[in-house]
Amino acid sequence: MQIGRVRGAIHSTINHPFYDGRKLLIVDYLDTGGEPTGEYVIAIDTVDSGAGETVLVLDEGNSARQIVDRSNAPVRSVIVGIVDQISIP
Amino acid sequence: MQIGRVRGAIHSTINHPFYDGRKLLIVDYLDTGGEPTGEYVIAIDTVDSGAGETVLVLDEGNSARQIVDRSNAPVRSVIVGIVDQISIP
Amino acid sequence: MQIGRVRGAIHSTINHPFYDGRKLLIVDYLDTGGEPTGEYVIAIDTVDSGAGETVLVLDEGNSARQIVDRSNAPVRSVIVGIVDQISIP
Amino acid sequence: MQIGRVRGAIHSTINHPFYDGRKLLIVDYLDTGGEPTGEYVIAIDTVDSGAGETVLVLDEGNSARQIVDRSNAPVRSVIVGIVDQISIP
Amino acid sequence: MQIGRVRGAIHSTINHPFYDGRKLLIVDYLDTGGEPTGEYVIAIDTVDSGAGETVLVLDEGNSARQIVDRSNAPVRSVIVGIVDQISIP
């Protein structure tokens, strides 16, 4: 998984029932210092996250399908958590 | 998924029936500012997109096979939507 | 697999039972000279590793699921070993 | 898929019957201007391509196995077509 | 597949029976001119290769599992051949 920050939403009609009513978010990947790396991903939201929040992104198809509990979903990238705390000793 | 812009078409004979009559498009990946990153992908079109349009590309084999509804298709990258709007608060 | 060094832990609630009680670590990838590459990954720990330790990271979903012995786990990246020695002739 | 140009062949004994008699080619990836990106791949040839030809490379295991029609082949990258034309409006 | 050069071995205890007695090698990826790219991979050896040898690395889980003939092995990267010759016309 990677750490990212939600930048906003993207609106696009996808011709597959899995996407009906799904929220697609633009997530900027962050480095471990919390700065954007310049890379991003469009991910499905599963934790009701919003712009500005720091999140965890899981980017693998079979994992994504387990998270959304749909074994045949055409999905690869999901926001799986909002980051509560980073502990660096 | 990533955001891209259709640059044009590519013509190549592929020796697999899945590709008979399929449109293969060259898609330049865009950064979140809408500028090309320099990376691209050759993707199957599923939404009748054309040159200059901003699209969503899904780049994972099992997802691509669900989108084209063919469980044994040799395909990894598909254009799944035309981007209607990007909402950044 | 890649070599990494554990930097710290990350705390996030993930809405999937697989993650209940799992430790998520931030691992900086190292080059073969032992210096951080600037890339990192958030990985599941399976060997009780801690901050500062040099570890092996396996980054593939199906492998990760075998390591944690859960065929349906939504997981891609796991710490599979603590590096004991590197032998370069 | 990506666009590449065949640079030459590579000779190596691989201890798996799938590779008996297979041609392994070195393919330089090209950018959309037709220039090498500096990246390359060693791919199985399925279209009798040769040095200097511009080809399409499909780089995903399950797709590659469909193209070679062997569900258990240890293969990830295949040359699936020779590029006939690129149409950019 | 990619071309690499074996740099040395890495010693780490991995808590999965597949790794009992397996040799883990550090392989520097090479560009097509034979120079290290700066990237590397830790791979399972299947051809009794040693430090300094130029090898072929196959980096995909399902392919790796076919090469080691273990459908449930937690493995992604394997050395599948020693490079005998590169033919560039």
GROMACS .gro file of C-alpha atoms in nm, chain E residues 17-62:
model
   46
  373PRO     CA    1   0.845  -2.406   0.379
  374PHE     CA    2   0.892  -2.312   0.013
  375TYR     CA    3   1.203  -2.116   0.108
  376ASP     CA    4   1.374  -2.398   0.301
  377GLY     CA    5   1.708  -2.448   0.129
  378ARG     CA    6   1.637  -2.200  -0.152
  379LYS     CA    7   1.917  -1.975  -0.272
  380LEU     CA    8   1.822  -1.606  -0.288
  381LEU     CA    9   2.039  -1.397  -0.516
  382ILE     CA   10   2.078  -1.023  -0.561
  383VAL     CA   11   2.056  -0.946  -0.932
  384ASP     CA   12   2.145  -0.606  -1.079
  385TYR     CA   13   1.933  -0.527  -1.381
  386LEU     CA   14   2.135  -0.441  -1.689
  387ASP     CA   15   2.051  -0.215  -1.979
  388THR     CA   16   2.089  -0.350  -2.331
  389GLY     CA   17   2.448  -0.219  -2.334
  390GLY     CA   18   2.530  -0.447  -2.041
  391GLU     CA   19   2.556  -0.169  -1.784
  392PRO     CA   20   2.369  -0.179  -1.449
  393THR     CA   21   2.056   0.035  -1.447
  394GLY     CA   22   2.070   0.091  -1.072
  395GLU     CA   23   1.763  -0.128  -1.019
  396TYR     CA   24   1.788  -0.477  -0.875
  397VAL     CA   25   1.576  -0.767  -0.762
  398ILE     CA   26   1.611  -1.048  -0.511
  399ALA     CA   27   1.533  -1.363  -0.709
  400ILE     CA   28   1.516  -1.737  -0.659
  401ASP     CA   29   1.784  -1.921  -0.852
  402THR     CA   30   1.671  -2.214  -1.068
  403VAL     CA   31   1.978  -2.257  -1.290
  404ASP     CA   32   2.265  -2.275  -1.042
  405SER     CA   33   2.395  -1.931  -1.139
  406GLY     CA   34   2.667  -1.748  -0.950
  407ALA     CA   35   2.812  -1.405  -0.892
  408GLY     CA   36   2.914  -1.223  -1.208
  409GLU     CA   37   2.698  -1.427  -1.444
  410THR     CA   38   2.456  -1.263  -1.686
  411VAL     CA   39   2.111  -1.408  -1.640
  412LEU     CA   40   1.749  -1.381  -1.746
  413VAL     CA   41   1.501  -1.283  -1.476
  414LEU     CA   42   1.130  -1.360  -1.506
  415ASP     CA   43   0.931  -1.134  -1.278
  416GLU     CA   44   0.568  -1.247  -1.255
  417GLY     CA   45   0.413  -1.457  -0.985
  418ASN     CA   46   0.220  -1.710  -1.192
   0.00000   0.00000   0.00000
